[in-house]
Amino acid sequence: MKQTIQVKAIAAQSSDGFISRKETAGESSVKWTSPEDTRRFKEFTKQARVVVMGHNTFKTFGAKPLPERLNIVYTRDAVLLSTPWTPELGYTDLSPEVLLETLQNNGYTEVFICGGTQIYDRFRPFMNYLYLTIEPVEFGDGIPLFTDPAAMPSQLIGSAQLDGTRFLTYLFS
């Protein structure tokens, strides 16, 4: 497949580099991020119309699909994988290549990857952009965005700040 679908990652991170605390893995980021981050997440992902996440991330949303988007949830649970897809929710274990090709063949032009670490790692080779919010909180220890810190893109193409919250946009090359 010649990839034309835009693959964008979106994440919130503590100022010391973690997307979640280890002891509260599965905690909704809404509990520790700014309202501006929540608004940005909603705006960007609704525009794309599709989000991809792991099952643990899905549980942080109350195991309910985010409205006005197709929510694709990666899982190993055979029962969930046998559940028919709806316009709001689908469970999968497809490779990223196959999933992206399927989405593209169904008219999607962009997709947002929204966690967790394993999902960010799996989709890293296909990512075009990373929209990263840095919140002014420190966890001390936690779960990283990528398993390998070298996976972070180095080309910063946008930056803004609001009340201590930084919004960064990176381009993957």
Coordinates of N, CA and C in Angstrom, one line a residue:
M1 N 0.8 -1.2 0.0 CA 0.0 0.0 0.0 C 0.9 1.2 0.0
K2 N 0.6 2.1 -0.9 CA 1.3 3.4 -0.8 C 0.4 4.3 0.1
Q3 N 1.0 4.6 1.2 CA 0.3 5.3 2.3 C 0.0 6.8 1.9
T4 N -1.3 7.1 1.8 CA -1.7 8.5 1.7 C -2.5 8.9 2.8
I5 N -3.0 8.0 3.6 CA -3.7 8.4 4.9 C -2.7 9.0 5.8
Q6 N -3.1 10.1 6.4 CA -2.2 10.8 7.4 C -2.4 10.2 8.8
V7 N -1.3 9.7 9.3 CA -1.3 9.1 10.6 C -0.7 10.1 11.6
K8 N -1.6 10.5 12.6 CA -1.2 11.5 13.5 C -1.3 10.9 14.9
A9 N -0.3 11.2 15.7 CA -0.4 10.8 17.1 C -0.7 12.0 18.0
I10 N -1.5 11.7 19.0 CA -1.8 12.8 20.0 C -1.7 12.3 21.4
A11 N -1.0 13.1 22.2 CA -0.7 12.6 23.6 C -0.5 13.8 24.5
A12 N -0.8 13.5 25.8 CA -0.4 14.5 26.8 C 0.6 13.8 27.7
Q13 N 1.6 14.6 28.1 CA 2.8 14.1 28.8 C 3.1 15.0 30.0
S14 N 3.5 14.4 31.1 CA 4.0 15.2 32.2 C 5.3 15.9 31.8
S15 N 5.6 17.0 32.6 CA 6.9 17.7 32.3 C 8.1 16.8 32.4
D16 N 8.0 15.7 33.2 CA 9.2 14.8 33.3 C 9.1 13.6 32.3
G17 N 8.1 13.7 31.4 CA 8.2 12.8 30.2 C 7.3 11.5 30.3
F18 N 6.2 11.5 31.0 CA 5.4 10.3 31.1 C 3.9 10.6 30.7
I19 N 3.3 9.6 30.1 CA 1.9 9.8 29.7 C 0.9 9.3 30.7
S20 N 1.5 8.6 31.8 CA 0.6 8.2 32.9 C 1.6 7.8 34.0
R21 N 1.0 7.8 35.2 CA 1.8 7.3 36.4 C 1.7 5.8 36.3
K22 N 2.7 5.1 36.8 CA 2.7 3.6 36.8 C 1.6 3.1 37.7
E23 N 1.5 3.7 38.9 CA 0.6 3.2 39.9 C -0.9 3.5 39.6
T24 N -1.1 4.4 38.6 CA -2.5 4.7 38.2 C -2.6 4.5 36.7
A25 N -1.9 3.5 36.2 CA -2.1 3.2 34.8 C -3.5 2.9 34.5
G26 N -4.0 3.5 33.5 CA -5.4 3.4 33.2 C -6.2 4.5 33.7
E27 N -5.6 5.5 34.4 CA -6.3 6.7 34.8 C -6.5 7.6 33.6
S28 N -7.7 8.2 33.6 CA -8.0 9.1 32.5 C -7.1 10.3 32.5
S29 N -6.5 10.7 31.4 CA -5.7 11.9 31.3 C -6.5 13.1 31.6
V30 N -7.8 13.1 31.5 CA -8.6 14.2 31.8 C -8.5 14.6 33.2
K31 N -8.1 13.7 34.1 CA -7.9 14.0 35.5 C -6.7 14.8 35.8
W32 N -5.7 14.8 34.9 CA -4.5 15.6 35.2 C -4.1 16.6 34.1
T33 N -4.8 16.6 33.1 CA -4.5 17.6 32.0 C -5.4 18.8 32.1
S34 N -5.0 19.8 31.3 CA -5.7 21.0 31.3 C -7.0 20.9 30.5
P35 N -8.0 21.8 30.7 CA -9.2 21.8 29.9 C -8.8 22.2 28.4
E36 N -7.7 22.9 28.2 CA -7.3 23.2 26.9 C -6.8 22.0 26.1
D37 N -6.1 21.1 26.8 CA -5.7 19.8 26.2 C -6.9 19.0 25.8
T38 N -7.9 18.9 26.7 CA -9.1 18.2 26.4 C -9.8 18.8 25.2
R39 N -9.9 20.1 25.1 CA -10.5 20.7 23.9 C -9.8 20.4 22.7
R40 N -8.4 20.5 22.7 CA -7.6 20.2 21.6 C -7.8 18.8 21.1
F41 N -7.8 17.8 22.0 CA -8.0 16.4 21.7 C -9.3 16.2 21.0
K42 N -10.4 16.8 21.6 CA -11.7 16.6 20.9 C -11.7 17.2 19.5
E43 N -11.2 18.4 19.4 CA -11.3 19.1 18.1 C -10.5 18.3 17.0
F44 N -9.3 17.9 17.4 CA -8.5 17.3 16.4 C -9.0 15.9 16.0
T45 N -9.4 15.1 17.0 CA -9.9 13.8 16.7 C -11.3 13.7 16.0
K46 N -12.1 14.7 16.4 CA -13.4 14.8 15.7 C -13.2 15.1 14.2
Q47 N -12.3 16.0 13.9 CA -12.0 16.3 12.5 C -11.5 15.1 11.7
A48 N -10.7 14.3 12.3 CA -10.2 13.1 11.7 C -11.2 12.0 11.5
R49 N -12.2 12.0 12.4 CA -13.3 11.0 12.4 C -12.9 9.6 12.8
V50 N -11.7 9.4 13.2 CA -11.3 8.0 13.6 C -10.1 8.1 14.6
V51 N -10.2 7.3 15.6 CA -9.1 7.2 16.6 C -8.8 5.8 16.9
V52 N -7.5 5.5 17.1 CA -7.0 4.2 17.4 C -6.4 4.2 18.7
M53 N -6.7 3.2 19.5 CA -6.2 3.1 20.9 C -6.1 1.7 21.4
G54 N -5.4 1.5 22.4 CA -5.3 0.2 23.1 C -6.5 0.0 24.0
H55 N -6.7 -1.2 24.4 CA -7.9 -1.5 25.3 C -7.8 -0.8 26.6
N56 N -6.6 -0.7 27.2 CA -6.4 0.0 28.5 C -6.8 1.5 28.3
T57 N -6.3 2.1 27.2 CA -6.7 3.5 27.0 C -8.2 3.7 26.8
F58 N -8.8 2.7 26.1 CA -10.3 2.7 25.9 C -11.0 2.7 27.3
K59 N -10.5 1.9 28.2 CA -11.1 1.8 29.5 C -11.0 3.2 30.2
T60 N -10.0 4.0 29.9 CA -9.9 5.3 30.6 C -11.0 6.2 30.1
F61 N -11.6 5.9 29.0 CA -12.7 6.7 28.5 C -14.0 6.1 29.0
G62 N -14.0 5.2 30.0 CA -15.2 4.6 30.5 C -15.6 3.4 29.7
A63 N -14.7 2.9 28.8 CA -15.1 1.8 27.9 C -16.3 2.1 27.1
K64 N -16.4 3.4 26.7 CA -17.5 3.9 25.9 C -16.8 4.6 24.7
P65 N -17.4 4.4 23.5 CA -16.8 5.1 22.3 C -16.9 6.6 22.5
L66 N -15.8 7.3 22.1 CA -15.8 8.8 22.0 C -16.8 9.1 20.9
P67 N -17.7 10.1 21.2 CA -18.8 10.4 20.3 C -18.2 11.1 19.0
E68 N -19.0 10.9 17.9 CA -18.7 11.5 16.6 C -17.4 11.0 16.0
R69 N -16.9 9.9 16.4 CA -15.7 9.3 15.8 C -15.8 7.8 15.8
L70 N -15.1 7.2 14.8 CA -15.0 5.7 14.9 C -13.8 5.4 15.8
N71 N -14.1 4.6 16.9 CA -13.1 4.3 17.8 C -12.6 2.8 17.5
I72 N -11.4 2.7 17.2 CA -10.8 1.4 16.9 C -9.9 1.0 18.1
V73 N -10.2 -0.1 18.7 CA -9.6 -0.6 19.9 C -8.8 -1.8 19.7
Y74 N -7.5 -1.8 20.0 CA -6.7 -3.0 19.9 C -6.9 -3.9 21.1
T75 N -7.1 -5.1 20.9 CA -7.3 -6.1 22.0 C -6.8 -7.5 21.6
R76 N -6.6 -8.3 22.5 CA -6.3 -9.7 22.3 C -7.5 -10.6 22.7
D77 N -8.5 -10.0 23.3 CA -9.7 -10.7 23.8 C -10.5 -11.2 22.6
A78 N -10.6 -12.5 22.5 CA -11.3 -13.2 21.4 C -12.8 -12.8 21.4
V79 N -13.4 -12.6 22.5 CA -14.8 -12.3 22.5 C -15.0 -10.9 21.9
L80 N -14.2 -9.9 22.3 CA -14.3 -8.6 21.8 C -14.0 -8.6 20.3
L81 N -13.0 -9.4 19.9 CA -12.6 -9.4 18.5 C -13.7 -10.0 17.6
S82 N -14.6 -10.8 18.2 CA -15.7 -11.4 17.4 C -17.0 -10.4 17.4
T83 N -16.9 -9.3 18.1 CA -18.0 -8.4 18.2 C -18.1 -7.6 16.8
P84 N -19.2 -7.6 16.2 CA -19.3 -6.8 15.0 C -19.1 -5.3 15.2
W85 N -18.4 -4.7 14.2 CA -18.1 -3.3 14.2 C -19.4 -2.5 14.0
T86 N -19.4 -1.4 14.7 CA -20.5 -0.4 14.5 C -19.9 0.9 13.9
P87 N -20.6 1.9 13.5 CA -20.0 3.1 13.0 C -19.2 3.9 14.1
E88 N -19.5 3.5 15.4 CA -18.8 4.1 16.5 C -17.6 3.3 17.1
L89 N -17.6 2.0 16.9 CA -16.7 1.1 17.7 C -16.3 -0.1 16.9
G90 N -15.0 -0.4 16.9 CA -14.5 -1.7 16.3 C -13.3 -2.2 17.1
Y91 N -13.3 -3.5 17.4 CA -12.1 -4.1 18.0 C -11.3 -4.8 17.0
T92 N -10.0 -4.7 17.1 CA -9.1 -5.3 16.1 C -7.8 -5.8 16.7
D93 N -7.2 -6.7 15.9 CA -5.8 -7.1 16.2 C -5.0 -7.1 14.9
L94 N -5.5 -6.4 13.9 CA -4.9 -6.3 12.6 C -3.5 -5.6 12.7
S95 N -2.7 -5.9 11.8 CA -1.4 -5.1 11.7 C -1.7 -3.7 11.4
P96 N -0.8 -2.7 11.8 CA -1.1 -1.3 11.4 C -1.2 -1.2 9.9
E97 N -0.4 -1.9 9.1 CA -0.5 -1.7 7.6 C -1.9 -2.1 7.1
V98 N -2.4 -3.2 7.6 CA -3.7 -3.7 7.1 C -4.8 -2.7 7.6
L99 N -4.7 -2.3 8.8 CA -5.8 -1.4 9.4 C -5.7 -0.1 8.6
L100 N -4.6 0.5 8.4 CA -4.5 1.8 7.7 C -5.0 1.6 6.2
E101 N -4.6 0.5 5.6 CA -5.1 0.3 4.2 C -6.6 0.2 4.2
T102 N -7.2 -0.5 5.2 CA -8.7 -0.7 5.3 C -9.3 0.7 5.5
L103 N -8.8 1.5 6.4 CA -9.4 2.8 6.6 C -9.3 3.7 5.4
Q104 N -8.1 3.6 4.7 CA -8.0 4.4 3.5 C -9.0 4.0 2.4
N105 N -9.1 2.7 2.3 CA -10.1 2.1 1.3 C -11.5 2.5 1.6
N106 N -11.8 2.8 2.9 CA -13.1 3.2 3.3 C -13.3 4.7 3.4
G107 N -12.4 5.5 2.7 CA -12.5 6.9 2.6 C -12.0 7.8 3.7
Y108 N -11.3 7.2 4.6 CA -10.7 8.0 5.7 C -9.4 8.6 5.1
T109 N -9.1 9.9 5.5 CA -7.9 10.5 5.0 C -6.9 10.8 6.1
E110 N -7.4 10.7 7.4 CA -6.5 10.8 8.5 C -7.0 10.0 9.7
V111 N -6.1 9.6 10.5 CA -6.4 8.8 11.7 C -5.5 9.3 12.9
F112 N -6.1 9.4 14.1 CA -5.3 9.8 15.2 C -5.0 8.5 16.1
I113 N -3.8 8.4 16.5 CA -3.3 7.4 17.4 C -3.3 8.0 18.8
C114 N -4.0 7.4 19.7 CA -4.1 8.1 21.0 C -3.8 7.2 22.2
G115 N -2.9 6.2 22.1 CA -2.4 5.5 23.2 C -2.8 4.1 23.4
G116 N -2.1 3.5 24.2 CA -0.9 3.8 25.0 C 0.4 3.5 24.3
T117 N 1.4 3.2 25.2 CA 2.8 3.1 24.7 C 2.9 2.0 23.6
Q118 N 2.3 0.8 23.8 CA 2.4 -0.2 22.8 C 1.8 0.2 21.4
I119 N 0.7 0.9 21.5 CA 0.0 1.4 20.3 C 0.9 2.5 19.6
Y120 N 1.4 3.4 20.4 CA 2.3 4.4 19.8 C 3.5 3.7 19.1
D121 N 4.1 2.7 19.8 CA 5.2 2.0 19.2 C 4.8 1.3 17.9
R122 N 3.7 0.6 17.9 CA 3.3 -0.1 16.7 C 3.1 0.8 15.5
F123 N 2.5 2.0 15.7 CA 2.2 2.9 14.6 C 3.3 3.9 14.3
R124 N 4.4 3.9 15.1 CA 5.5 4.8 15.0 C 6.0 4.9 13.5
P125 N 6.2 3.7 12.9 CA 6.8 3.8 11.5 C 5.9 4.5 10.5
F126 N 4.6 4.6 10.8 CA 3.6 5.2 9.9 C 3.2 6.6 10.2
M127 N 3.7 7.1 11.4 CA 3.3 8.4 11.8 C 3.8 9.6 11.0
N128 N 3.0 10.5 10.7 CA 3.4 11.7 10.0 C 3.6 12.9 11.0
Y129 N 2.7 13.0 12.0 CA 2.8 14.1 13.0 C 2.5 13.6 14.4
L130 N 3.1 14.3 15.3 CA 2.8 14.1 16.7 C 2.3 15.4 17.3
Y131 N 1.1 15.4 17.9 CA 0.6 16.6 18.6 C 0.8 16.3 20.1
L132 N 1.7 17.0 20.8 CA 2.1 16.6 22.1 C 1.8 17.8 23.0
T133 N 1.0 17.5 24.1 CA 0.8 18.5 25.1 C 1.7 18.2 26.3
I134 N 2.4 19.2 26.8 CA 3.3 19.0 28.0 C 2.6 19.8 29.1
E135 N 2.2 19.0 30.1 CA 1.5 19.6 31.3 C 2.5 19.9 32.4
P136 N 2.3 21.0 33.2 CA 3.2 21.4 34.2 C 2.9 20.5 35.5
V137 N 3.1 19.2 35.3 CA 3.0 18.3 36.5 C 4.1 17.3 36.3
E138 N 4.6 16.8 37.5 CA 5.7 15.8 37.5 C 5.2 14.5 38.1
F139 N 5.5 13.4 37.5 CA 5.0 12.1 38.1 C 6.2 11.4 38.8
G140 N 7.4 11.7 38.5 CA 8.6 11.1 39.1 C 8.9 9.8 38.4
D141 N 7.9 9.0 38.1 CA 8.1 7.7 37.4 C 6.8 7.5 36.6
G142 N 6.8 6.7 35.6 CA 5.6 6.5 34.9 C 5.8 5.7 33.6
I143 N 4.8 5.9 32.8 CA 4.7 5.2 31.5 C 5.1 6.2 30.4
P144 N 6.1 5.8 29.6 CA 6.6 6.7 28.5 C 5.7 6.7 27.3
L145 N 5.8 7.7 26.5 CA 5.1 7.8 25.2 C 5.5 6.6 24.3
F146 N 6.8 6.5 24.1 CA 7.4 5.4 23.3 C 8.4 4.6 24.2
T147 N 8.5 3.3 23.9 CA 9.4 2.5 24.6 C 10.8 3.0 24.4
D148 N 11.2 3.3 23.2 CA 12.5 3.8 22.9 C 12.5 5.3 22.7
P149 N 13.1 6.0 23.6 CA 13.1 7.5 23.5 C 13.6 8.0 22.2
A150 N 14.4 7.3 21.5 CA 14.9 7.7 20.2 C 13.8 7.8 19.1
A151 N 12.7 7.2 19.5 CA 11.5 7.2 18.5 C 10.9 8.5 18.4
M152 N 11.2 9.4 19.4 CA 10.6 10.8 19.3 C 11.1 11.5 18.1
P153 N 10.2 12.2 17.4 CA 10.6 13.0 16.2 C 11.5 14.2 16.7
S154 N 12.3 14.6 15.8 CA 13.2 15.7 16.1 C 12.9 17.0 15.5
Q155 N 11.9 17.0 14.5 CA 11.6 18.2 13.8 C 10.3 18.9 14.4
L156 N 10.6 19.9 15.3 CA 9.5 20.6 15.9 C 9.0 21.6 14.9
I157 N 7.7 21.6 14.5 CA 7.2 22.5 13.5 C 6.2 23.5 14.1
G158 N 5.8 23.4 15.4 CA 4.9 24.3 16.0 C 5.0 24.3 17.5
S159 N 4.7 25.4 18.1 CA 4.8 25.5 19.6 C 3.9 26.6 20.0
A160 N 3.2 26.4 21.1 CA 2.4 27.4 21.8 C 2.3 27.1 23.2
Q161 N 2.0 28.1 24.0 CA 2.0 27.9 25.5 C 0.8 28.7 26.0
L162 N 0.1 28.1 27.0 CA -1.1 28.7 27.6 C -1.1 28.3 29.1
D163 N -0.8 29.2 30.0 CA -0.9 29.0 31.4 C 0.0 27.8 31.9
G164 N 1.2 27.7 31.4 CA 2.1 26.6 31.8 C 1.9 25.3 31.0
T165 N 0.9 25.2 30.2 CA 0.7 24.1 29.3 C 1.3 24.4 28.0
R166 N 2.2 23.5 27.5 CA 2.8 23.7 26.2 C 2.2 22.7 25.2
F167 N 2.0 23.3 24.0 CA 1.4 22.5 22.9 C 2.5 22.4 21.8
L168 N 3.0 21.2 21.5 CA 4.1 21.1 20.5 C 3.6 20.2 19.3
T169 N 4.0 20.6 18.1 CA 3.7 19.8 17.0 C 5.0 19.4 16.3
Y170 N 5.1 18.1 16.1 CA 6.3 17.5 15.5 C 6.0 16.9 14.1
L171 N 6.9 16.9 13.2 CA 6.8 16.2 12.0 C 7.8 15.1 12.0
F172 N 7.3 13.9 11.6 CA 8.2 12.7 11.5 C 8.7 12.7 10.1
S173 N 10.0 12.4 9.9 CA 10.6 12.3 8.6 C 10.8 10.9 8.2

